[in-house]
Amino acid sequence: MLVDAHCHLTGTYLAEDQVEITLARARSQGVTGFIAVGTDLEDSRKVLALTRSTREIQASLGVHPHEAKGWSPEVGAALLELAQDSAVRFIGETGLDWHYDLSPREEQDMAFRAQIQLAKALGKPLMIHTRSAPAETLKILTEEGAEAVGGIIHCFSEDRAFAEQALNLGFYLSFSGITTFKKAEAIREVAAWAPEDRILVETDAPFLAPVPYRGKPNEPGFVRFTAEAVAALRGITPARLATCTTRNLEALCGWAPSS
Ligand SMILES: [Zn+2]
Ligand SMILES: [Zn+2]
Protein backbone atom coordinates (compact mmCIF):
# COMPACT_ATOMS: atom_id res chain seq x y z
CA MET A 1 0.00 0.00 0.00
CA LEU A 2 1.62 3.22 -1.20
CA VAL A 3 0.67 6.87 -0.88
CA ASP A 4 1.47 9.56 -3.43
CA ALA A 5 2.36 12.51 -1.19
CA HIS A 6 1.98 15.14 -3.94
CA CYS A 7 0.05 15.03 -7.21
CA HIS A 8 -2.13 17.27 -9.35
CA LEU A 9 -5.51 15.79 -10.31
CA THR A 10 -7.52 18.88 -11.23
CA GLY A 11 -8.18 21.56 -13.81
CA THR A 12 -5.53 22.01 -16.44
CA TYR A 13 -3.54 19.10 -15.00
CA LEU A 14 -6.04 16.29 -15.51
CA ALA A 15 -9.38 16.24 -17.34
CA GLU A 16 -12.30 15.52 -15.01
CA ASP A 17 -13.33 12.39 -16.91
CA GLN A 18 -9.81 10.97 -16.51
CA VAL A 19 -9.64 11.13 -12.72
CA GLU A 20 -11.40 7.86 -11.95
CA ILE A 21 -9.55 5.97 -14.70
CA THR A 22 -6.22 7.32 -13.47
CA LEU A 23 -6.97 6.41 -9.86
CA ALA A 24 -8.06 2.92 -10.89
CA ARG A 25 -4.71 2.42 -12.65
CA ALA A 26 -2.95 3.67 -9.50
CA ARG A 27 -4.89 1.22 -7.30
CA SER A 28 -3.83 -1.61 -9.59
CA GLN A 29 -0.22 -0.61 -8.76
CA GLY A 30 -0.95 -0.68 -5.03
CA VAL A 31 -1.27 3.10 -4.66
CA THR A 32 -4.28 3.85 -2.49
CA GLY A 33 -3.74 7.32 -1.05
CA PHE A 34 -3.28 10.65 -2.78
CA ILE A 35 -2.48 14.15 -1.59
CA ALA A 36 -3.95 16.32 -4.36
CA VAL A 37 -2.37 19.74 -4.54
CA GLY A 38 -3.91 23.08 -5.52
CA THR A 39 -1.80 25.76 -7.17
CA ASP A 40 -4.08 28.80 -6.95
CA LEU A 41 -7.39 29.68 -5.32
CA GLU A 42 -9.55 28.38 -8.15
CA ASP A 43 -7.56 25.15 -8.42
CA SER A 44 -7.69 24.76 -4.63
CA ARG A 45 -11.50 24.89 -4.76
CA LYS A 46 -11.44 22.09 -7.35
CA VAL A 47 -9.07 20.01 -5.23
CA LEU A 48 -11.32 20.37 -2.20
CA ALA A 49 -14.34 19.33 -4.30
CA LEU A 50 -12.39 16.26 -5.44
CA THR A 51 -11.90 15.09 -1.85
CA ARG A 52 -15.69 14.65 -1.66
CA SER A 53 -15.56 11.91 -4.31
CA THR A 54 -13.38 9.46 -2.37
CA ARG A 55 -11.70 9.18 1.01
CA GLU A 56 -8.52 8.13 -0.80
CA ILE A 57 -7.90 11.76 -1.78
CA GLN A 58 -6.95 14.45 0.71
CA ALA A 59 -6.03 18.03 -0.10
CA SER A 60 -3.16 20.46 0.02
CA LEU A 61 -4.44 23.96 -0.74
CA GLY A 62 -2.38 26.99 -1.61
CA VAL A 63 -0.90 29.39 -4.11
CA HIS A 64 2.15 28.14 -6.03
CA PRO A 65 5.13 30.52 -6.38
CA HIS A 66 4.37 30.69 -10.11
CA GLU A 67 0.95 32.14 -9.19
CA ALA A 68 2.20 34.42 -6.40
CA LYS A 69 1.49 37.48 -8.53
CA GLY A 70 -2.19 36.77 -7.92
CA TRP A 71 -1.77 36.84 -4.13
CA SER A 72 -3.75 39.41 -2.14
CA PRO A 73 -5.19 39.70 1.37
CA GLU A 74 -8.54 38.66 -0.13
CA VAL A 75 -7.01 35.52 -1.63
CA GLY A 76 -5.42 34.80 1.74
CA ALA A 77 -8.76 35.19 3.54
CA ALA A 78 -10.54 32.91 1.05
CA LEU A 79 -7.79 30.31 1.35
CA LEU A 80 -7.97 30.43 5.14
CA GLU A 81 -11.70 29.73 5.00
CA LEU A 82 -11.36 26.84 2.51
CA ALA A 83 -8.45 25.32 4.37
CA GLN A 84 -10.42 24.88 7.59
CA ASP A 85 -12.04 21.83 6.04
CA SER A 86 -10.90 18.58 7.68
CA ALA A 87 -9.95 17.09 4.28
CA VAL A 88 -7.30 19.79 3.92
CA ARG A 89 -4.13 18.28 5.34
CA PHE A 90 -1.50 20.73 4.06
CA ILE A 91 -1.09 24.38 3.08
CA GLY A 92 0.65 24.84 -0.27
CA GLU A 93 2.22 24.28 -2.50
CA THR A 94 4.00 27.44 -1.57
CA GLY A 95 7.64 28.51 -1.61
CA LEU A 96 10.07 30.06 -4.05
CA ASP A 97 10.82 29.30 -7.68
CA TRP A 98 13.75 31.37 -8.90
CA HIS A 99 14.35 29.03 -11.82
CA TYR A 100 11.29 30.02 -13.84
CA ASP A 101 10.62 33.33 -12.06
CA LEU A 102 7.01 33.33 -13.31
CA SER A 103 6.08 35.75 -10.53
CA PRO A 104 8.26 38.63 -9.30
CA ARG A 105 10.49 37.50 -6.44
CA GLU A 106 9.09 40.05 -3.98
CA GLU A 107 5.61 38.68 -4.58
CA GLN A 108 6.81 35.09 -4.18
CA ASP A 109 8.36 36.15 -0.90
CA MET A 110 5.14 37.81 0.30
CA ALA A 111 2.83 34.95 -0.68
CA PHE A 112 5.19 32.41 0.88
CA ARG A 113 5.41 34.24 4.20
CA ALA A 114 1.64 34.76 4.30
CA GLN A 115 0.96 31.06 3.70
CA ILE A 116 3.36 30.04 6.47
CA GLN A 117 1.38 32.27 8.83
CA LEU A 118 -1.86 30.79 7.52
CA ALA A 119 -0.59 27.26 8.14
CA LYS A 120 0.41 28.23 11.66
CA ALA A 121 -2.99 29.80 12.32
CA LEU A 122 -4.65 26.53 11.23
CA GLY A 123 -2.06 24.24 12.81
CA LYS A 124 -1.58 22.41 9.51
CA PRO A 125 1.76 21.43 7.94
CA LEU A 126 3.18 23.10 4.83
CA MET A 127 3.76 21.73 1.33
CA ILE A 128 6.94 23.45 0.14
CA HIS A 129 8.04 24.00 -3.45
CA THR A 130 11.62 25.26 -3.76
CA ARG A 131 13.67 25.66 -6.89
CA SER A 132 16.96 27.53 -7.36
CA ALA A 133 16.50 29.38 -4.07
CA PRO A 134 17.62 26.98 -1.34
CA ALA A 135 19.18 29.49 1.08
CA GLU A 136 16.31 31.95 0.75
CA THR A 137 13.71 29.22 1.27
CA LEU A 138 15.38 28.08 4.49
CA LYS A 139 15.76 31.69 5.62
CA ILE A 140 12.05 32.41 5.20
CA LEU A 141 11.00 29.13 6.85
CA THR A 142 13.20 30.04 9.80
CA GLU A 143 12.16 33.70 10.03
CA GLU A 144 8.46 32.87 9.88
CA GLY A 145 8.69 30.10 12.46
CA ALA A 146 7.57 27.32 10.12
CA GLU A 147 9.03 24.85 12.57
CA ALA A 148 5.81 25.17 14.56
CA VAL A 149 3.94 23.20 11.87
CA GLY A 150 6.65 21.52 9.76
CA GLY A 151 5.66 19.95 6.47
CA ILE A 152 7.00 18.45 3.28
CA ILE A 153 9.86 19.58 1.05
CA HIS A 154 8.12 18.30 -2.04
CA CYS A 155 10.02 16.95 -5.06
CA PHE A 156 13.26 17.02 -3.11
CA SER A 157 16.02 18.19 -5.45
CA GLU A 158 18.59 19.79 -3.17
CA ASP A 159 21.69 18.42 -1.46
CA ARG A 160 22.49 16.89 1.89
CA ALA A 161 23.31 20.21 3.56
CA PHE A 162 19.86 21.53 2.64
CA ALA A 163 18.25 18.27 3.78
CA GLU A 164 19.91 18.50 7.19
CA GLN A 165 18.60 22.02 7.74
CA ALA A 166 15.11 21.13 6.53
CA LEU A 167 15.03 18.11 8.86
CA ASN A 168 16.12 20.34 11.74
CA LEU A 169 13.13 22.57 10.99
CA GLY A 170 10.80 19.58 11.28
CA PHE A 171 10.32 18.94 7.57
CA TYR A 172 9.96 15.63 5.76
CA LEU A 173 11.69 14.97 2.43
CA SER A 174 9.51 13.77 -0.44
CA PHE A 175 11.29 12.06 -3.32
CA SER A 176 9.90 12.24 -6.85
CA GLY A 177 10.66 10.70 -10.24
CA ILE A 178 13.76 12.90 -10.44
CA THR A 179 15.39 10.42 -8.05
CA THR A 180 15.44 7.90 -10.91
CA PHE A 181 17.10 10.27 -13.40
CA LYS A 182 20.69 9.59 -14.42
CA LYS A 183 22.19 12.86 -13.25
CA ALA A 184 20.49 12.92 -9.84
CA GLU A 185 23.43 11.59 -7.81
CA ALA A 186 23.17 14.23 -5.06
CA ILE A 187 19.45 13.51 -4.62
CA ARG A 188 20.05 9.75 -4.53
CA GLU A 189 22.67 10.28 -1.86
CA VAL A 190 20.05 12.03 0.31
CA ALA A 191 17.41 9.38 -0.51
CA ALA A 192 19.82 6.69 0.68
CA TRP A 193 20.81 8.53 3.84
CA ALA A 194 17.72 10.39 5.14
CA PRO A 195 16.14 9.08 8.38
CA GLU A 196 13.54 6.40 7.68
CA ASP A 197 10.92 8.23 9.73
CA ARG A 198 11.20 11.41 7.63
CA ILE A 199 10.92 10.25 4.02
CA LEU A 200 8.00 10.24 1.58
CA VAL A 201 7.48 9.48 -2.10
CA GLU A 202 5.41 11.37 -4.65
CA THR A 203 4.82 11.77 -8.35
CA ASP A 204 4.08 15.50 -8.81
CA ALA A 205 1.91 14.12 -11.64
CA PRO A 206 1.48 15.10 -14.44
CA PHE A 207 5.12 16.25 -14.32
CA LEU A 208 8.44 14.46 -13.89
CA ALA A 209 7.53 10.87 -14.71
CA PRO A 210 10.11 8.44 -13.31
CA VAL A 211 12.18 6.09 -15.42
CA PRO A 212 10.93 4.03 -17.34
CA TYR A 213 8.25 6.60 -18.24
CA ARG A 214 10.52 9.64 -18.27
CA GLY A 215 9.23 12.27 -20.72
CA LYS A 216 5.67 10.85 -20.71
CA PRO A 217 2.76 12.32 -18.73
CA ASN A 218 3.13 11.21 -15.14
CA GLU A 219 0.34 9.67 -13.05
CA PRO A 220 0.02 8.61 -9.39
CA GLY A 221 0.44 4.89 -10.15
CA PHE A 222 4.01 5.62 -11.25
CA VAL A 223 4.99 6.47 -7.67
CA ARG A 224 5.70 2.75 -7.47
CA PHE A 225 8.82 3.16 -9.61
CA THR A 226 10.18 5.93 -7.43
CA ALA A 227 9.41 3.90 -4.30
CA GLU A 228 11.26 0.90 -5.72
CA ALA A 229 14.26 3.09 -6.59
CA VAL A 230 14.38 4.64 -3.12
CA ALA A 231 14.00 1.24 -1.45
CA ALA A 232 16.89 -0.15 -3.52
CA LEU A 233 19.09 2.84 -2.58
CA ARG A 234 18.36 2.18 1.09
CA GLY A 235 18.75 -1.58 0.86
CA ILE A 236 15.22 -2.25 2.10
CA THR A 237 12.26 -3.99 0.48
CA PRO A 238 9.64 -1.98 -1.45
CA ALA A 239 7.08 -3.27 1.08
CA ARG A 240 9.01 -1.74 3.97
CA LEU A 241 9.42 1.53 2.06
CA ALA A 242 5.66 1.59 1.44
CA THR A 243 4.92 0.92 5.10
CA CYS A 244 7.27 3.59 6.42
CA THR A 245 6.24 6.31 3.95
CA THR A 246 2.55 5.69 4.65
CA ARG A 247 3.21 5.82 8.39
CA ASN A 248 5.29 9.00 7.95
CA LEU A 249 2.50 10.75 6.09
CA GLU A 250 0.09 9.81 8.85
CA ALA A 251 2.49 11.04 11.55
CA LEU A 252 2.81 14.35 9.74
CA CYS A 253 -0.78 15.11 8.76
CA GLY A 254 -2.94 12.69 10.72
CA TRP A 255 -4.20 10.78 7.74
CA ALA A 256 -3.51 7.47 6.05
CA PRO A 257 -5.76 5.74 3.49
CA SER A 258 -6.90 3.16 6.04
CA SER A 259 -7.61 5.63 8.85
ZN1 LIG B 1 6.11 22.02 -6.98
ZN1 LIG C 1 3.28 20.17 -7.60
mmCIF file of N, CA, C and O in Angstrom, residues 73-122:
data_model
loop_
_atom_site.group_PDB
_atom_site.id
_atom_site.type_symbol
_atom_site.label_atom_id
_atom_site.label_comp_id
_atom_site.label_asym_id
_atom_site.label_seq_id
_atom_site.Cartn_x
_atom_site.Cartn_y
_atom_site.Cartn_z
ATOM 1 N N PRO A 73 -4.565 40.014 0.083
ATOM 2 C CA PRO A 73 -5.194 39.699 1.370
ATOM 3 C C PRO A 73 -6.528 38.965 1.192
ATOM 4 O O PRO A 73 -6.869 38.094 1.987
ATOM 5 N N GLU A 74 -7.251 39.312 0.130
ATOM 6 C CA GLU A 74 -8.544 38.658 -0.128
ATOM 7 C C GLU A 74 -8.343 37.189 -0.466
ATOM 8 O O GLU A 74 -9.092 36.320 -0.016
ATOM 9 N N VAL A 75 -7.325 36.917 -1.289
ATOM 10 C CA VAL A 75 -7.014 35.519 -1.631
ATOM 11 C C VAL A 75 -6.624 34.769 -0.352
ATOM 12 O O VAL A 75 -7.086 33.643 -0.110
ATOM 13 N N GLY A 76 -5.834 35.410 0.484
ATOM 14 C CA GLY A 76 -5.424 34.798 1.744
ATOM 15 C C GLY A 76 -6.622 34.474 2.629
ATOM 16 O O GLY A 76 -6.704 33.386 3.213
ATOM 17 N N ALA A 77 -7.572 35.400 2.698
ATOM 18 C CA ALA A 77 -8.762 35.188 3.536
ATOM 19 C C ALA A 77 -9.607 34.035 2.993
ATOM 20 O O ALA A 77 -10.113 33.205 3.755
ATOM 21 N N ALA A 78 -9.749 33.983 1.663
ATOM 22 C CA ALA A 78 -10.540 32.906 1.049
ATOM 23 C C ALA A 78 -9.867 31.554 1.267
ATOM 24 O O ALA A 78 -10.524 30.545 1.549
ATOM 25 N N LEU A 79 -8.548 31.553 1.148
ATOM 26 C CA LEU A 79 -7.792 30.311 1.346
ATOM 27 C C LEU A 79 -7.925 29.832 2.799
ATOM 28 O O LEU A 79 -8.129 28.638 3.058
ATOM 29 N N LEU A 80 -7.841 30.764 3.716
ATOM 30 C CA LEU A 80 -7.970 30.429 5.143
ATOM 31 C C LEU A 80 -9.317 29.757 5.405
ATOM 32 O O LEU A 80 -9.406 28.764 6.134
ATOM 33 N N GLU A 81 -10.362 30.289 4.786
ATOM 34 C CA GLU A 81 -11.699 29.726 5.002
ATOM 35 C C GLU A 81 -11.791 28.312 4.414
ATOM 36 O O GLU A 81 -12.255 27.385 5.076
ATOM 37 N N LEU A 82 -11.330 28.158 3.162
ATOM 38 C CA LEU A 82 -11.364 26.836 2.514
ATOM 39 C C LEU A 82 -10.563 25.804 3.305
ATOM 40 O O LEU A 82 -10.982 24.654 3.450
ATOM 41 N N ALA A 83 -9.420 26.250 3.786
ATOM 42 C CA ALA A 83 -8.446 25.316 4.371
ATOM 43 C C ALA A 83 -8.848 24.838 5.758
ATOM 44 O O ALA A 83 -8.190 23.978 6.331
ATOM 45 N N GLN A 84 -9.933 25.371 6.300
ATOM 46 C CA GLN A 84 -10.417 24.879 7.593
ATOM 47 C C GLN A 84 -11.049 23.507 7.476
ATOM 48 O O GLN A 84 -11.192 22.788 8.466
ATOM 49 N N ASP A 85 -11.413 23.132 6.267
ATOM 50 C CA ASP A 85 -12.043 21.829 6.041
ATOM 51 C C ASP A 85 -11.119 20.698 6.511
ATOM 52 O O ASP A 85 -9.910 20.749 6.309
ATOM 53 N N SER A 86 -11.724 19.662 7.109
ATOM 54 C CA SER A 86 -10.899 18.584 7.679
ATOM 55 C C SER A 86 -10.186 17.757 6.616
ATOM 56 O O SER A 86 -9.218 17.058 6.916
ATOM 57 N N ALA A 87 -10.639 17.824 5.354
ATOM 58 C CA ALA A 87 -9.952 17.090 4.282
ATOM 59 C C ALA A 87 -8.698 17.811 3.816
ATOM 60 O O ALA A 87 -7.912 17.267 3.032
ATOM 61 N N VAL A 88 -8.511 19.036 4.294
ATOM 62 C CA VAL A 88 -7.302 19.790 3.919
ATOM 63 C C VAL A 88 -6.217 19.459 4.935
ATOM 64 O O VAL A 88 -6.314 19.805 6.108
ATOM 65 N N ARG A 89 -5.190 18.777 4.456
ATOM 66 C CA ARG A 89 -4.133 18.276 5.340
ATOM 67 C C ARG A 89 -2.877 19.121 5.295
ATOM 68 O O ARG A 89 -2.038 19.032 6.185
ATOM 69 N N PHE A 90 -2.710 19.911 4.227
ATOM 70 C CA PHE A 90 -1.500 20.727 4.064
ATOM 71 C C PHE A 90 -1.874 22.087 3.489
ATOM 72 O O PHE A 90 -2.887 22.230 2.797
ATOM 73 N N ILE A 91 -0.982 23.068 3.732
ATOM 74 C CA ILE A 91 -1.086 24.380 3.082
ATOM 75 C C ILE A 91 0.050 24.485 2.070
ATOM 76 O O ILE A 91 1.217 24.342 2.400
ATOM 77 N N GLY A 92 -0.322 24.720 0.819
ATOM 78 C CA GLY A 92 0.648 24.838 -0.271
ATOM 79 C C GLY A 92 0.138 24.078 -1.487
ATOM 80 O O GLY A 92 -0.985 23.559 -1.441
ATOM 81 N N GLU A 93 0.830 24.047 -2.630
ATOM 82 C CA GLU A 93 2.222 24.278 -2.502
ATOM 83 C C GLU A 93 2.551 25.755 -2.540
ATOM 84 O O GLU A 93 2.018 26.513 -3.334
ATOM 85 N N THR A 94 3.517 26.078 -1.672
ATOM 86 C CA THR A 94 4.001 27.442 -1.574
ATOM 87 C C THR A 94 5.513 27.378 -1.422
ATOM 88 O O THR A 94 6.055 26.336 -1.069
ATOM 89 N N GLY A 95 6.175 28.499 -1.702
ATOM 90 C CA GLY A 95 7.636 28.512 -1.608
ATOM 91 C C GLY A 95 8.214 29.513 -2.583
ATOM 92 O O GLY A 95 7.617 30.569 -2.823
ATOM 93 N N LEU A 96 9.374 29.159 -3.121
ATOM 94 C CA LEU A 96 10.067 30.056 -4.049
ATOM 95 C C LEU A 96 10.493 29.279 -5.290
ATOM 96 O O LEU A 96 10.980 28.147 -5.183
ATOM 97 N N ASP A 97 10.301 29.882 -6.443
ATOM 98 C CA ASP A 97 10.822 29.302 -7.681
ATOM 99 C C ASP A 97 11.574 30.377 -8.436
ATOM 100 O O ASP A 97 10.983 31.188 -9.151
ATOM 101 N N TRP A 98 12.890 30.377 -8.232
ATOM 102 C CA TRP A 98 13.754 31.368 -8.900
ATOM 103 C C TRP A 98 14.360 30.790 -10.169
ATOM 104 O O TRP A 98 15.228 31.413 -10.775
ATOM 105 N N HIS A 99 13.912 29.605 -10.546
ATOM 106 C CA HIS A 99 14.353 29.035 -11.817
ATOM 107 C C HIS A 99 13.509 29.607 -12.953
ATOM 108 O O HIS A 99 14.037 30.164 -13.904
ATOM 109 N N TYR A 100 12.185 29.485 -12.806
ATOM 110 C CA TYR A 100 11.289 30.016 -13.839
ATOM 111 C C TYR A 100 10.935 31.484 -13.630
ATOM 112 O O TYR A 100 10.619 32.182 -14.586
ATOM 113 N N ASP A 101 10.946 31.927 -12.355
ATOM 114 C CA ASP A 101 10.616 33.328 -12.063
ATOM 115 C C ASP A 101 9.315 33.770 -12.743
ATOM 116 O O ASP A 101 9.252 34.844 -13.337
ATOM 117 N N LEU A 102 8.276 32.974 -12.652
ATOM 118 C CA LEU A 102 7.007 33.327 -13.310
ATOM 119 C C LEU A 102 6.212 34.374 -12.532
ATOM 120 O O LEU A 102 5.259 34.941 -13.054
ATOM 121 N N SER A 103 6.590 34.610 -11.287
ATOM 122 C CA SER A 103 6.084 35.753 -10.525
ATOM 123 C C SER A 103 7.289 36.522 -10.006
ATOM 124 O O SER A 103 8.346 35.931 -9.767
ATOM 125 N N PRO A 104 7.142 37.855 -9.844
ATOM 126 C CA PRO A 104 8.261 38.633 -9.299
ATOM 127 C C PRO A 104 8.684 38.075 -7.940
ATOM 128 O O PRO A 104 7.842 37.621 -7.166
ATOM 129 N N ARG A 105 9.975 38.120 -7.668
ATOM 130 C CA ARG A 105 10.492 37.496 -6.444
ATOM 131 C C ARG A 105 9.918 38.112 -5.172
ATOM 132 O O ARG A 105 9.695 37.407 -4.190
ATOM 133 N N GLU A 106 9.669 39.420 -5.182
ATOM 134 C CA GLU A 106 9.092 40.046 -3.978
ATOM 135 C C GLU A 106 7.704 39.483 -3.707
ATOM 136 O O GLU A 106 7.295 39.313 -2.548
ATOM 137 N N GLU A 107 6.968 39.204 -4.777
ATOM 138 C CA GLU A 107 5.611 38.676 -4.578
ATOM 139 C C GLU A 107 5.644 37.210 -4.153
ATOM 140 O O GLU A 107 4.808 36.759 -3.363
ATOM 141 N N GLN A 108 6.631 36.463 -4.658
ATOM 142 C CA GLN A 108 6.808 35.091 -4.179
ATOM 143 C C GLN A 108 7.105 35.101 -2.686
ATOM 144 O O GLN A 108 6.551 34.297 -1.917
ATOM 145 N N ASP A 109 7.967 36.015 -2.297
ATOM 146 C CA ASP A 109 8.355 36.148 -0.897
ATOM 147 C C ASP A 109 7.123 36.439 -0.032
ATOM 148 O O ASP A 109 6.890 35.784 0.998
ATOM 149 N N MET A 110 6.311 37.388 -0.473
ATOM 150 C CA MET A 110 5.142 37.810 0.303
ATOM 151 C C MET A 110 4.119 36.675 0.423
ATOM 152 O O MET A 110 3.608 36.394 1.520
ATOM 153 N N ALA A 111 3.827 36.026 -0.694
ATOM 154 C CA ALA A 111 2.825 34.945 -0.681
ATOM 155 C C ALA A 111 3.311 33.768 0.165
ATOM 156 O O ALA A 111 2.523 33.128 0.876
ATOM 157 N N PHE A 112 4.590 33.503 0.098
ATOM 158 C CA PHE A 112 5.185 32.408 0.876
ATOM 159 C C PHE A 112 5.059 32.699 2.377
ATOM 160 O O PHE A 112 4.547 31.881 3.154
ATOM 161 N N ARG A 113 5.475 33.898 2.776
ATOM 162 C CA ARG A 113 5.407 34.244 4.202
ATOM 163 C C ARG A 113 3.960 34.211 4.697
ATOM 164 O O ARG A 113 3.676 33.713 5.807
ATOM 165 N N ALA A 114 3.059 34.723 3.888
ATOM 166 C CA ALA A 114 1.642 34.763 4.304
ATOM 167 C C ALA A 114 1.082 33.350 4.480
ATOM 168 O O ALA A 114 0.313 33.082 5.411
ATOM 169 N N GLN A 115 1.489 32.426 3.597
ATOM 170 C CA GLN A 115 0.963 31.062 3.701
ATOM 171 C C GLN A 115 1.571 30.307 4.891
ATOM 172 O O GLN A 115 0.922 29.438 5.468
ATOM 173 N N ILE A 116 2.801 30.643 5.242
ATOM 174 C CA ILE A 116 3.361 30.039 6.468
ATOM 175 C C ILE A 116 2.522 30.488 7.671
ATOM 176 O O ILE A 116 2.156 29.681 8.531
ATOM 177 N N GLN A 117 2.191 31.764 7.709
ATOM 178 C CA GLN A 117 1.378 32.271 8.827
ATOM 179 C C GLN A 117 -0.006 31.625 8.833
ATOM 180 O O GLN A 117 -0.563 31.315 9.894
ATOM 181 N N LEU A 118 -0.546 31.432 7.637
ATOM 182 C CA LEU A 118 -1.858 30.792 7.519
ATOM 183 C C LEU A 118 -1.803 29.351 8.044
ATOM 184 O O LEU A 118 -2.679 28.898 8.793
ATOM 185 N N ALA A 119 -0.753 28.640 7.678
ATOM 186 C CA ALA A 119 -0.590 27.256 8.142
ATOM 187 C C ALA A 119 -0.475 27.224 9.664
ATOM 188 O O ALA A 119 -1.057 26.352 10.326
ATOM 189 N N LYS A 120 0.253 28.178 10.210
ATOM 190 C CA LYS A 120 0.407 28.228 11.665
ATOM 191 C C LYS A 120 -0.927 28.542 12.344
ATOM 192 O O LYS A 120 -1.259 27.964 13.386
ATOM 193 N N ALA A 121 -1.689 29.448 11.747
ATOM 194 C CA ALA A 121 -2.994 29.796 12.322
ATOM 195 C C ALA A 121 -3.911 28.574 12.349
ATOM 196 O O ALA A 121 -4.716 28.400 13.270
ATOM 197 N N LEU A 122 -3.793 27.719 11.322
ATOM 198 C CA LEU A 122 -4.646 26.531 11.228
ATOM 199 C C LEU A 122 -4.034 25.310 11.912
ATOM 200 O O LEU A 122 -4.706 24.287 12.078
#
